[in-house]
Tab-separated table of C-alpha atoms in Angstrom:
chain	number	residue	atom	x	y	z
A	20	UNK	CA	48.456	75.844	264.251
A	21	UNK	CA	50.994	78.367	262.969
A	22	UNK	CA	54.417	76.973	262.172
A	23	UNK	CA	57.487	77.808	264.239
A	24	UNK	CA	59.534	80.885	263.197
A	25	UNK	CA	62.534	78.735	262.282
A	26	UNK	CA	60.530	77.265	259.405
A	27	UNK	CA	60.059	80.617	257.645
A	28	UNK	CA	63.220	80.517	255.555
A	29	UNK	CA	62.677	76.810	254.784
A	30	UNK	CA	59.186	77.631	253.551
A	31	UNK	CA	60.499	80.271	251.186
A	32	UNK	CA	63.079	77.822	249.889
A	33	UNK	CA	60.487	75.146	248.983
A	34	UNK	CA	57.896	76.972	246.938
A	35	UNK	CA	57.790	74.788	243.792
A	36	UNK	CA	58.053	77.877	241.582
A	37	UNK	CA	55.109	79.663	243.218
A	38	UNK	CA	55.394	83.412	243.607
A	39	UNK	CA	55.412	84.470	247.245
A	40	UNK	CA	52.854	86.961	248.546
A	41	UNK	CA	53.958	88.035	252.031
A	42	UNK	CA	51.180	89.287	254.325
A	43	UNK	CA	51.457	91.294	257.540
A	44	UNK	CA	48.360	92.772	259.156
A	45	UNK	CA	47.725	93.614	262.800
A	46	UNK	CA	46.769	97.299	263.161
A	47	UNK	CA	44.235	98.090	265.874
A	48	UNK	CA	42.234	100.434	263.648
A	49	UNK	CA	41.493	97.476	261.349
A	50	UNK	CA	40.146	95.177	264.078
A	51	UNK	CA	36.682	93.847	263.421
A	52	UNK	CA	35.068	94.016	259.984
A	53	UNK	CA	37.992	95.682	258.147
A	54	UNK	CA	40.377	92.989	259.391
A	55	UNK	CA	38.041	90.188	258.373
A	56	UNK	CA	37.870	91.769	254.911
A	57	UNK	CA	41.676	91.667	254.727
A	58	UNK	CA	41.615	87.958	255.596
A	59	UNK	CA	38.874	87.352	253.032
A	60	UNK	CA	41.015	89.105	250.416
A	61	UNK	CA	43.962	86.794	251.155
A	62	UNK	CA	41.702	83.750	250.905
A	63	UNK	CA	40.128	84.936	247.640
A	64	UNK	CA	43.564	85.662	246.199
A	65	UNK	CA	44.851	82.199	247.132
A	66	UNK	CA	41.768	80.454	245.739
A	67	UNK	CA	41.823	82.375	242.459
A	68	UNK	CA	45.595	82.206	241.994
A	69	UNK	CA	47.011	78.696	242.394
A	70	UNK	CA	50.304	80.128	241.075
A	71	UNK	CA	50.985	82.001	244.355
A	72	UNK	CA	51.818	81.084	247.930
A	73	UNK	CA	50.632	83.493	250.624
A	74	UNK	CA	52.965	83.523	253.644
A	75	UNK	CA	51.520	85.198	256.739
A	76	UNK	CA	53.409	85.575	260.063
A	77	UNK	CA	50.449	85.911	262.420
A	78	UNK	CA	50.431	88.365	265.340
A	79	UNK	CA	49.477	86.771	268.668
A	80	UNK	CA	46.786	89.341	269.489
A	81	UNK	CA	43.503	87.363	269.650
A	82	UNK	CA	41.782	90.056	267.568
A	83	UNK	CA	44.219	89.018	264.826
A	84	UNK	CA	44.740	85.305	265.464
A	85	UNK	CA	41.067	84.377	265.712
A	86	UNK	CA	39.842	85.727	262.347
A	87	UNK	CA	43.060	84.706	260.577
A	88	UNK	CA	42.685	81.055	261.568
A	89	UNK	CA	38.922	81.079	261.130
A	90	UNK	CA	39.184	82.330	257.540
A	91	UNK	CA	42.565	81.051	256.327
A	92	UNK	CA	43.152	77.692	258.016
A	93	UNK	CA	43.002	74.858	255.511
A	94	UNK	CA	43.728	76.932	252.391
A	95	UNK	CA	46.394	74.870	250.636
A	96	UNK	CA	48.495	77.753	249.312
A	97	UNK	CA	48.364	79.882	252.461
A	98	UNK	CA	51.108	79.270	255.044
A	99	UNK	CA	50.497	80.725	258.498
A	100	UNK	CA	53.638	81.262	260.549
A	101	UNK	CA	54.231	82.106	264.180
A	102	UNK	CA	55.729	85.594	264.796
A	103	UNK	CA	59.196	85.799	263.221
A	104	UNK	CA	62.575	87.013	264.389
A	105	UNK	CA	63.868	89.923	262.316
A	106	UNK	CA	66.305	87.891	260.176
A	107	UNK	CA	63.566	85.437	259.185
A	108	UNK	CA	61.161	88.261	258.422
A	109	UNK	CA	63.708	89.989	256.159
A	110	UNK	CA	63.995	86.668	254.306
A	111	UNK	CA	60.221	86.678	253.896
A	112	UNK	CA	60.242	90.281	252.657
A	113	UNK	CA	62.156	89.087	249.599
A	114	UNK	CA	58.941	87.559	248.310
A	115	UNK	CA	57.354	88.783	245.079
A	116	UNK	CA	54.742	91.149	246.588
A	117	UNK	CA	54.065	92.331	250.127
A	118	UNK	CA	50.592	93.054	251.506
A	119	UNK	CA	50.791	95.016	254.730
A	120	UNK	CA	49.294	97.561	257.091
A	121	UNK	CA	52.688	98.329	258.684
A	122	UNK	CA	54.163	101.818	258.462
A	123	UNK	CA	57.730	100.632	259.012
A	124	UNK	CA	57.557	98.103	256.191
A	125	UNK	CA	56.420	100.846	253.826
A	126	UNK	CA	59.815	102.450	254.463
A	127	UNK	CA	61.981	99.320	254.388
A	128	UNK	CA	60.582	97.082	251.692
A	129	UNK	CA	61.105	99.370	248.637
A	130	UNK	CA	64.863	99.188	249.293
A	131	UNK	CA	64.608	95.498	248.348
A	132	UNK	CA	63.059	96.416	244.994
A	133	UNK	CA	59.708	94.799	245.780
A	134	UNK	CA	56.205	96.295	245.534
A	135	UNK	CA	54.203	97.088	248.674
A	136	UNK	CA	50.406	97.172	248.760
A	137	UNK	CA	49.045	98.911	251.862
A	138	UNK	CA	45.773	97.500	253.179
A	139	UNK	CA	44.647	100.695	254.946
A	140	UNK	CA	42.331	103.528	254.017
A	141	UNK	CA	45.063	106.097	254.736
A	142	UNK	CA	48.843	105.928	255.078
A	143	UNK	CA	51.065	107.802	257.504
A	144	UNK	CA	53.801	107.519	254.875
A	145	UNK	CA	52.544	109.956	252.183
A	146	UNK	CA	56.083	110.258	250.750
A	147	UNK	CA	55.958	106.594	249.736
A	148	UNK	CA	52.549	107.026	248.092
A	149	UNK	CA	53.783	110.096	246.200
A	150	UNK	CA	56.966	108.308	245.119
A	151	UNK	CA	54.971	105.335	243.827
A	152	UNK	CA	56.906	102.774	245.865
A	153	UNK	CA	53.731	101.716	247.666
A	154	UNK	CA	50.084	101.586	246.619
A	155	UNK	CA	47.100	102.133	248.906
A	156	UNK	CA	44.398	99.476	248.432
A	157	UNK	CA	42.218	99.922	251.502
A	158	UNK	CA	40.561	96.821	252.964
A	159	UNK	CA	38.142	96.034	250.139
A	160	UNK	CA	38.825	92.430	249.023
A	161	UNK	CA	38.213	93.108	245.324
A	162	UNK	CA	40.578	96.099	245.308
A	163	UNK	CA	43.270	94.075	247.064
A	164	UNK	CA	42.920	91.070	244.750
A	165	UNK	CA	42.803	93.360	241.711
A	166	UNK	CA	45.959	95.229	242.708
A	167	UNK	CA	47.862	91.990	243.343
A	168	UNK	CA	46.643	90.478	240.067
A	169	UNK	CA	47.816	93.540	238.131
A	170	UNK	CA	51.321	93.125	239.547
A	171	UNK	CA	51.309	89.384	238.874
A	172	UNK	CA	50.031	89.628	235.309
A	173	UNK	CA	51.551	92.877	234.025
A	174	UNK	CA	55.377	92.942	233.991
A	175	UNK	CA	55.373	96.624	233.017
A	176	UNK	CA	53.221	97.490	236.039
A	177	UNK	CA	55.535	95.506	238.314
A	178	UNK	CA	58.641	97.145	236.865
A	179	UNK	CA	57.203	100.662	237.239
A	180	UNK	CA	56.609	100.110	240.928
A	181	UNK	CA	59.887	98.371	241.718
A	182	UNK	CA	62.231	100.627	239.756
A	183	UNK	CA	61.412	103.821	241.649
A	184	UNK	CA	63.889	105.019	244.302
A	185	UNK	CA	62.937	104.645	247.936
A	186	UNK	CA	62.124	108.154	249.268
A	187	UNK	CA	63.436	107.107	252.692
A	188	UNK	CA	66.920	106.192	251.448
A	189	UNK	CA	68.680	103.470	249.490
A	190	UNK	CA	69.925	101.387	252.421
A	191	UNK	CA	73.539	102.563	252.176
A	192	UNK	CA	73.498	105.302	254.833
A	193	UNK	CA	75.685	103.290	257.245
A	194	UNK	CA	78.352	102.775	254.575
A	195	UNK	CA	78.422	106.496	253.788
A	196	UNK	CA	78.702	107.380	257.478
A	197	UNK	CA	81.635	104.995	257.920
A	198	UNK	CA	83.411	106.386	254.855
A	199	UNK	CA	82.848	109.959	256.065
A	200	UNK	CA	84.257	109.151	259.506
A	201	UNK	CA	87.274	107.417	257.984
A	202	UNK	CA	87.966	110.417	255.745
A	203	UNK	CA	87.664	112.781	258.689
A	204	UNK	CA	89.919	110.662	260.865
A	205	UNK	CA	92.516	110.668	258.086
A	206	UNK	CA	92.592	114.487	258.059
A	207	UNK	CA	95.873	115.775	259.633
A	208	UNK	CA	94.077	118.460	261.638
A	209	UNK	CA	91.642	115.925	263.085
A	210	UNK	CA	94.415	113.408	263.826
A	211	UNK	CA	96.534	116.040	265.574
A	212	UNK	CA	93.555	117.163	267.603
A	213	UNK	CA	92.823	113.613	268.730
A	214	UNK	CA	96.488	113.043	269.607
A	215	UNK	CA	96.531	116.190	271.735
A	216	UNK	CA	93.324	115.122	273.407
A	217	UNK	CA	94.803	111.712	274.246
A	218	UNK	CA	97.984	113.219	275.657
A	219	UNK	CA	96.015	115.774	277.664
A	220	UNK	CA	93.732	113.133	279.092
A	221	UNK	CA	96.718	110.991	280.080
A	222	UNK	CA	98.420	113.927	281.784
A	223	UNK	CA	95.305	114.789	283.720
A	224	UNK	CA	94.938	111.209	284.898
A	225	UNK	CA	98.597	111.007	285.983
A	226	UNK	CA	98.243	114.180	288.053
A	227	UNK	CA	95.251	112.868	290.015
């Protein structure tokens, strides 16, 4: 059985020095043989690399759950979790490497300075591929295991991938928006305009 979502952060805090490989996979176009190959890749990686812990929040779709548990149950360094709330999943995303088929994660994860390997034949995020913040592996188990092993064993390879800027932003857009609004609100012309608007609105209300 998959563990409860509340255990996700605890799991990441008790890894005995193992490097965390976070896995998310649930795309419909991978159902069937391609998805089984993804699961086989995770199993092969775990069996060949006792120095890693694969953490996989498992989607409840039976086309995902069934092969995941069939292939990965009982592997000592694979932890299968129930679907996570967002805060717990962000905690998981701070693992060493992320294996995914999710388009959204391809945008978010590079902002954390972590490499993303995309287990699809094509990506709808070509900007990320071009920027080098993600790498397309397809669903071939040997390609997936090879790409992960390169990042685990070659610090220069890992640094190249994690030091590149995220083409979708650096995660500080909200701060810049707030600062812009504050600067605009501090402008005398803007302040006077807002004051006039407030007075006008009050007058209109009092006349009704």
